[in-house]
JSON list of C-alpha atoms in Angstrom, two decimals:
[
{"chain": "A", "resi": 1, "resn": "MET", "atom": "CA", "xyz": [-0.07, 0.14, 0.04]},
{"chain": "A", "resi": 2, "resn": "SER", "atom": "CA", "xyz": [1.18, 3.40, -0.99]},
{"chain": "A", "resi": 3, "resn": "ALA", "atom": "CA", "xyz": [1.91, 6.15, 1.79]},
{"chain": "A", "resi": 4, "resn": "THR", "atom": "CA", "xyz": [-1.10, 8.34, 0.04]},
{"chain": "A", "resi": 5, "resn": "SER", "atom": "CA", "xyz": [-3.45, 5.31, 0.41]},
{"chain": "A", "resi": 6, "resn": "TRP", "atom": "CA", "xyz": [-3.53, 6.20, 4.14]},
{"chain": "A", "resi": 7, "resn": "ALA", "atom": "CA", "xyz": [-2.30, 9.71, 4.26]},
{"chain": "A", "resi": 8, "resn": "GLY", "atom": "CA", "xyz": [-5.69, 11.20, 5.58]},
{"chain": "A", "resi": 9, "resn": "THR", "atom": "CA", "xyz": [-4.90, 14.91, 3.88]},
{"chain": "A", "resi": 10, "resn": "SER", "atom": "CA", "xyz": [-4.10, 13.08, 0.48]},
{"chain": "A", "resi": 11, "resn": "SER", "atom": "CA", "xyz": [-6.63, 13.64, -1.93]},
{"chain": "A", "resi": 12, "resn": "ARG", "atom": "CA", "xyz": [-5.90, 9.85, -2.78]},
{"chain": "A", "resi": 13, "resn": "TYR", "atom": "CA", "xyz": [-6.67, 8.68, 0.70]},
{"chain": "A", "resi": 14, "resn": "HIS", "atom": "CA", "xyz": [-8.78, 5.88, 0.47]},
{"chain": "A", "resi": 15, "resn": "VAL", "atom": "CA", "xyz": [-7.89, 3.41, 3.14]},
{"chain": "A", "resi": 16, "resn": "ASN", "atom": "CA", "xyz": [-9.52, 4.27, 6.22]},
{"chain": "A", "resi": 17, "resn": "THR", "atom": "CA", "xyz": [-7.51, 2.57, 8.78]},
{"chain": "A", "resi": 18, "resn": "ASP", "atom": "CA", "xyz": [-4.84, 3.43, 11.59]},
{"chain": "A", "resi": 19, "resn": "VAL", "atom": "CA", "xyz": [-1.01, 2.90, 10.40]},
{"chain": "A", "resi": 20, "resn": "GLY", "atom": "CA", "xyz": [0.25, -0.36, 12.15]},
{"chain": "A", "resi": 21, "resn": "ILE", "atom": "CA", "xyz": [3.65, -0.82, 10.69]},
{"chain": "A", "resi": 22, "resn": "VAL", "atom": "CA", "xyz": [6.13, 1.52, 8.56]},
{"chain": "A", "resi": 23, "resn": "LEU", "atom": "CA", "xyz": [8.69, -0.39, 6.58]},
{"chain": "A", "resi": 24, "resn": "ARG", "atom": "CA", "xyz": [11.88, 1.08, 5.97]},
{"chain": "A", "resi": 25, "resn": "PRO", "atom": "CA", "xyz": [15.10, 0.19, 4.50]},
{"chain": "A", "resi": 26, "resn": "ALA", "atom": "CA", "xyz": [17.00, -2.23, 6.22]},
{"chain": "A", "resi": 27, "resn": "ARG", "atom": "CA", "xyz": [20.45, -0.68, 8.24]},
{"chain": "A", "resi": 28, "resn": "ARG", "atom": "CA", "xyz": [23.02, -3.05, 8.19]},
{"chain": "A", "resi": 29, "resn": "ARG", "atom": "CA", "xyz": [26.52, -2.31, 9.77]},
{"chain": "A", "resi": 30, "resn": "GLY", "atom": "CA", "xyz": [29.04, -0.89, 7.54]},
{"chain": "A", "resi": 31, "resn": "ALA", "atom": "CA", "xyz": [26.19, -0.76, 4.73]},
{"chain": "A", "resi": 32, "resn": "ALA", "atom": "CA", "xyz": [26.94, 2.56, 2.94]},
{"chain": "A", "resi": 33, "resn": "ARG", "atom": "CA", "xyz": [23.90, 5.09, 2.59]},
{"chain": "A", "resi": 34, "resn": "PRO", "atom": "CA", "xyz": [22.84, 5.45, -1.37]},
{"chain": "A", "resi": 35, "resn": "ARG", "atom": "CA", "xyz": [24.89, 8.32, -2.86]},
{"chain": "A", "resi": 36, "resn": "ILE", "atom": "CA", "xyz": [23.06, 11.35, -3.75]},
{"chain": "A", "resi": 37, "resn": "HIS", "atom": "CA", "xyz": [25.02, 13.67, -6.23]},
{"chain": "A", "resi": 38, "resn": "ILE", "atom": "CA", "xyz": [23.72, 16.92, -6.92]},
{"chain": "A", "resi": 39, "resn": "PRO", "atom": "CA", "xyz": [25.91, 18.64, -9.94]},
{"chain": "A", "resi": 40, "resn": "GLN", "atom": "CA", "xyz": [25.64, 22.35, -10.36]},
{"chain": "A", "resi": 41, "resn": "ARG", "atom": "CA", "xyz": [26.16, 23.36, -13.78]},
{"chain": "A", "resi": 42, "resn": "PHE", "atom": "CA", "xyz": [25.57, 26.95, -15.54]},
{"chain": "A", "resi": 43, "resn": "SER", "atom": "CA", "xyz": [24.21, 26.84, -18.96]},
{"chain": "A", "resi": 44, "resn": "LEU", "atom": "CA", "xyz": [24.79, 30.01, -21.09]},
{"chain": "A", "resi": 45, "resn": "LEU", "atom": "CA", "xyz": [22.57, 31.23, -23.97]},
{"chain": "A", "resi": 46, "resn": "ALA", "atom": "CA", "xyz": [24.47, 31.69, -27.19]},
{"chain": "A", "resi": 47, "resn": "GLY", "atom": "CA", "xyz": [26.21, 34.82, -27.20]},
{"chain": "A", "resi": 48, "resn": "HIS", "atom": "CA", "xyz": [25.38, 35.83, -23.57]},
{"chain": "A", "resi": 49, "resn": "ALA", "atom": "CA", "xyz": [27.85, 35.87, -20.66]},
{"chain": "A", "resi": 50, "resn": "THR", "atom": "CA", "xyz": [25.36, 35.59, -17.96]},
{"chain": "A", "resi": 51, "resn": "PRO", "atom": "CA", "xyz": [24.02, 31.95, -16.95]},
{"chain": "A", "resi": 52, "resn": "LEU", "atom": "CA", "xyz": [20.55, 31.39, -17.63]},
{"chain": "A", "resi": 53, "resn": "ARG", "atom": "CA", "xyz": [18.36, 31.73, -14.61]},
{"chain": "A", "resi": 54, "resn": "ARG", "atom": "CA", "xyz": [15.06, 30.07, -14.32]},
{"chain": "A", "resi": 55, "resn": "TYR", "atom": "CA", "xyz": [14.07, 30.95, -10.90]},
{"chain": "A", "resi": 56, "resn": "GLY", "atom": "CA", "xyz": [13.61, 34.79, -10.51]},
{"chain": "A", "resi": 57, "resn": "SER", "atom": "CA", "xyz": [13.14, 35.06, -14.27]},
{"chain": "A", "resi": 58, "resn": "ASP", "atom": "CA", "xyz": [9.68, 36.50, -15.35]},
{"chain": "A", "resi": 59, "resn": "SER", "atom": "CA", "xyz": [6.62, 34.96, -16.60]},
{"chain": "A", "resi": 60, "resn": "ASP", "atom": "CA", "xyz": [6.96, 35.71, -20.02]},
{"chain": "A", "resi": 61, "resn": "THR", "atom": "CA", "xyz": [10.76, 34.55, -20.73]},
{"chain": "A", "resi": 62, "resn": "ARG", "atom": "CA", "xyz": [10.32, 31.69, -18.19]},
{"chain": "A", "resi": 63, "resn": "PRO", "atom": "CA", "xyz": [9.01, 28.68, -20.69]},
{"chain": "A", "resi": 64, "resn": "GLN", "atom": "CA", "xyz": [11.88, 29.64, -23.17]},
{"chain": "A", "resi": 65, "resn": "VAL", "atom": "CA", "xyz": [14.61, 29.49, -20.33]},
{"chain": "A", "resi": 66, "resn": "LEU", "atom": "CA", "xyz": [12.93, 25.96, -19.37]},
{"chain": "A", "resi": 67, "resn": "THR", "atom": "CA", "xyz": [13.07, 24.71, -22.97]},
{"chain": "A", "resi": 68, "resn": "GLN", "atom": "CA", "xyz": [17.03, 26.24, -23.46]},
{"chain": "A", "resi": 69, "resn": "LEU", "atom": "CA", "xyz": [18.16, 24.80, -20.09]},
{"chain": "A", "resi": 70, "resn": "LEU", "atom": "CA", "xyz": [16.41, 21.17, -21.17]},
{"chain": "A", "resi": 71, "resn": "HIS", "atom": "CA", "xyz": [18.22, 21.65, -24.62]},
{"chain": "A", "resi": 72, "resn": "GLN", "atom": "CA", "xyz": [21.51, 22.13, -23.26]},
{"chain": "A", "resi": 73, "resn": "LEU", "atom": "CA", "xyz": [21.04, 19.03, -20.84]},
{"chain": "A", "resi": 74, "resn": "ALA", "atom": "CA", "xyz": [19.55, 16.69, -22.74]},
{"chain": "A", "resi": 75, "resn": "VAL", "atom": "CA", "xyz": [20.65, 16.99, -26.40]},
{"chain": "A", "resi": 76, "resn": "PRO", "atom": "CA", "xyz": [23.88, 16.09, -27.38]},
{"chain": "A", "resi": 77, "resn": "ASP", "atom": "CA", "xyz": [26.14, 18.22, -29.81]},
{"chain": "A", "resi": 78, "resn": "ARG", "atom": "CA", "xyz": [24.84, 16.77, -33.05]},
{"chain": "A", "resi": 79, "resn": "SER", "atom": "CA", "xyz": [28.16, 17.81, -35.01]},
{"chain": "A", "resi": 80, "resn": "LEU", "atom": "CA", "xyz": [30.05, 15.51, -33.14]},
{"chain": "A", "resi": 81, "resn": "ALA", "atom": "CA", "xyz": [30.01, 11.83, -33.86]},
{"chain": "A", "resi": 82, "resn": "ASP", "atom": "CA", "xyz": [29.36, 9.45, -30.72]},
{"chain": "A", "resi": 83, "resn": "SER", "atom": "CA", "xyz": [28.37, 12.70, -28.85]},
{"chain": "A", "resi": 84, "resn": "THR", "atom": "CA", "xyz": [26.49, 12.48, -25.88]},
{"chain": "A", "resi": 85, "resn": "SER", "atom": "CA", "xyz": [23.93, 14.88, -23.57]},
{"chain": "A", "resi": 86, "resn": "MET", "atom": "CA", "xyz": [24.92, 16.05, -20.13]},
{"chain": "A", "resi": 87, "resn": "LEU", "atom": "CA", "xyz": [22.32, 14.28, -18.59]},
{"chain": "A", "resi": 88, "resn": "GLU", "atom": "CA", "xyz": [23.50, 10.96, -20.70]},
{"chain": "A", "resi": 89, "resn": "GLN", "atom": "CA", "xyz": [27.05, 11.63, -19.01]},
{"chain": "A", "resi": 90, "resn": "GLU", "atom": "CA", "xyz": [25.64, 11.75, -15.51]},
{"chain": "A", "resi": 91, "resn": "PHE", "atom": "CA", "xyz": [23.73, 8.61, -16.02]},
{"chain": "A", "resi": 92, "resn": "ALA", "atom": "CA", "xyz": [27.09, 7.13, -17.22]},
{"chain": "A", "resi": 93, "resn": "ASP", "atom": "CA", "xyz": [28.76, 7.94, -13.68]},
{"chain": "A", "resi": 94, "resn": "ILE", "atom": "CA", "xyz": [25.57, 6.03, -11.71]},
{"chain": "A", "resi": 95, "resn": "ASP", "atom": "CA", "xyz": [27.37, 2.80, -10.38]},
{"chain": "A", "resi": 96, "resn": "ASP", "atom": "CA", "xyz": [24.38, 0.91, -9.20]},
{"chain": "A", "resi": 97, "resn": "PRO", "atom": "CA", "xyz": [21.65, 0.43, -12.25]},
{"chain": "A", "resi": 98, "resn": "ASP", "atom": "CA", "xyz": [18.88, 0.29, -9.70]},
{"chain": "A", "resi": 99, "resn": "ARG", "atom": "CA", "xyz": [19.44, 3.72, -8.73]},
{"chain": "A", "resi": 100, "resn": "SER", "atom": "CA", "xyz": [20.16, 5.20, -12.23]},
{"chain": "A", "resi": 101, "resn": "ARG", "atom": "CA", "xyz": [17.39, 8.26, -12.11]},
{"chain": "A", "resi": 102, "resn": "ILE", "atom": "CA", "xyz": [17.96, 12.05, -12.52]},
{"chain": "A", "resi": 103, "resn": "LEU", "atom": "CA", "xyz": [15.28, 14.06, -11.10]},
{"chain": "A", "resi": 104, "resn": "LEU", "atom": "CA", "xyz": [14.81, 17.65, -12.68]},
{"chain": "A", "resi": 105, "resn": "PRO", "atom": "CA", "xyz": [13.01, 20.05, -10.33]},
{"chain": "A", "resi": 106, "resn": "VAL", "atom": "CA", "xyz": [10.75, 22.57, -12.07]},
{"chain": "A", "resi": 107, "resn": "GLY", "atom": "CA", "xyz": [8.30, 25.02, -10.49]},
{"chain": "A", "resi": 108, "resn": "SER", "atom": "CA", "xyz": [4.95, 23.91, -11.25]},
{"chain": "A", "resi": 109, "resn": "CYS", "atom": "CA", "xyz": [2.44, 21.38, -13.04]},
{"chain": "A", "resi": 110, "resn": "ALA", "atom": "CA", "xyz": [2.93, 23.32, -15.92]},
{"chain": "A", "resi": 111, "resn": "GLU", "atom": "CA", "xyz": [6.57, 23.34, -16.24]},
{"chain": "A", "resi": 112, "resn": "ALA", "atom": "CA", "xyz": [6.85, 19.70, -15.61]},
{"chain": "A", "resi": 113, "resn": "LYS", "atom": "CA", "xyz": [4.13, 18.96, -18.29]},
{"chain": "A", "resi": 114, "resn": "ARG", "atom": "CA", "xyz": [6.31, 21.23, -20.72]},
{"chain": "A", "resi": 115, "resn": "ALA", "atom": "CA", "xyz": [9.32, 19.70, -19.74]},
{"chain": "A", "resi": 116, "resn": "ASP", "atom": "CA", "xyz": [7.98, 15.92, -20.21]},
{"chain": "A", "resi": 117, "resn": "GLU", "atom": "CA", "xyz": [6.72, 17.03, -23.81]},
{"chain": "A", "resi": 118, "resn": "TYR", "atom": "CA", "xyz": [10.00, 18.59, -24.58]},
{"chain": "A", "resi": 119, "resn": "LEU", "atom": "CA", "xyz": [12.22, 15.40, -23.42]},
{"chain": "A", "resi": 120, "resn": "ASN", "atom": "CA", "xyz": [9.96, 13.09, -24.86]},
{"chain": "A", "resi": 121, "resn": "ALA", "atom": "CA", "xyz": [10.37, 14.93, -28.34]},
{"chain": "A", "resi": 122, "resn": "VAL", "atom": "CA", "xyz": [14.26, 14.46, -28.03]},
{"chain": "A", "resi": 123, "resn": "PRO", "atom": "CA", "xyz": [14.89, 11.07, -29.67]},
{"chain": "A", "resi": 124, "resn": "GLU", "atom": "CA", "xyz": [17.60, 10.16, -26.87]},
{"chain": "A", "resi": 125, "resn": "TRP", "atom": "CA", "xyz": [15.05, 10.60, -24.31]},
{"chain": "A", "resi": 126, "resn": "THR", "atom": "CA", "xyz": [11.49, 9.65, -25.83]},
{"chain": "A", "resi": 127, "resn": "GLY", "atom": "CA", "xyz": [9.63, 7.13, -23.82]},
{"chain": "A", "resi": 128, "resn": "ARG", "atom": "CA", "xyz": [12.48, 7.20, -20.81]},
{"chain": "A", "resi": 129, "resn": "ILE", "atom": "CA", "xyz": [10.81, 10.12, -18.95]},
{"chain": "A", "resi": 130, "resn": "THR", "atom": "CA", "xyz": [8.37, 9.95, -15.96]},
{"chain": "A", "resi": 131, "resn": "LEU", "atom": "CA", "xyz": [6.17, 12.92, -15.16]},
{"chain": "A", "resi": 132, "resn": "LEU", "atom": "CA", "xyz": [5.94, 12.94, -11.28]},
{"chain": "A", "resi": 133, "resn": "VAL", "atom": "CA", "xyz": [2.65, 14.31, -10.07]},
{"chain": "A", "resi": 134, "resn": "SER", "atom": "CA", "xyz": [1.52, 16.01, -6.70]},
{"chain": "A", "resi": 135, "resn": "ASP", "atom": "CA", "xyz": [0.04, 13.66, -4.27]},
{"chain": "A", "resi": 136, "resn": "ASP", "atom": "CA", "xyz": [-2.05, 16.43, -3.27]},
{"chain": "A", "resi": 137, "resn": "ALA", "atom": "CA", "xyz": [-3.22, 17.03, -6.76]},
{"chain": "A", "resi": 138, "resn": "ASP", "atom": "CA", "xyz": [-7.00, 16.39, -7.74]},
{"chain": "A", "resi": 139, "resn": "LEU", "atom": "CA", "xyz": [-7.07, 13.19, -10.06]},
{"chain": "A", "resi": 140, "resn": "ASP", "atom": "CA", "xyz": [-9.05, 14.92, -12.58]},
{"chain": "A", "resi": 141, "resn": "ASN", "atom": "CA", "xyz": [-6.30, 18.02, -12.60]},
{"chain": "A", "resi": 142, "resn": "ALA", "atom": "CA", "xyz": [-3.07, 15.87, -12.05]},
{"chain": "A", "resi": 143, "resn": "CYS", "atom": "CA", "xyz": [0.05, 16.98, -13.95]}
]
């Protein structure tokens, strides 16, 4: 059963019972915690010296900035043979195949949809994208 099945404030709450147990990952002595890597990259718009900023940009330019950032992250340099994108390079650095995921945070459901549509249109990423939905979103209006 998922956590939202019994979370009383969730819009998807549907099991009316008290929680009796919560399962957590096993903690073995000497076991390493999963490694989370958060790279920081600066993307520049062609011909500009100032890095692109999505947060803090005005609502008129924010969609274009998101698209430009996604392009720089997900599309390899097509002029170079065997070129890989920054996202593909990040995947290559992940040692555990069961944990090979990259999370791209965005600011809203509209931006998540835009990112999902853009990335699914890039041949290397078609069908590899999962759009996460807020667990407090109404089922009819979910991203």
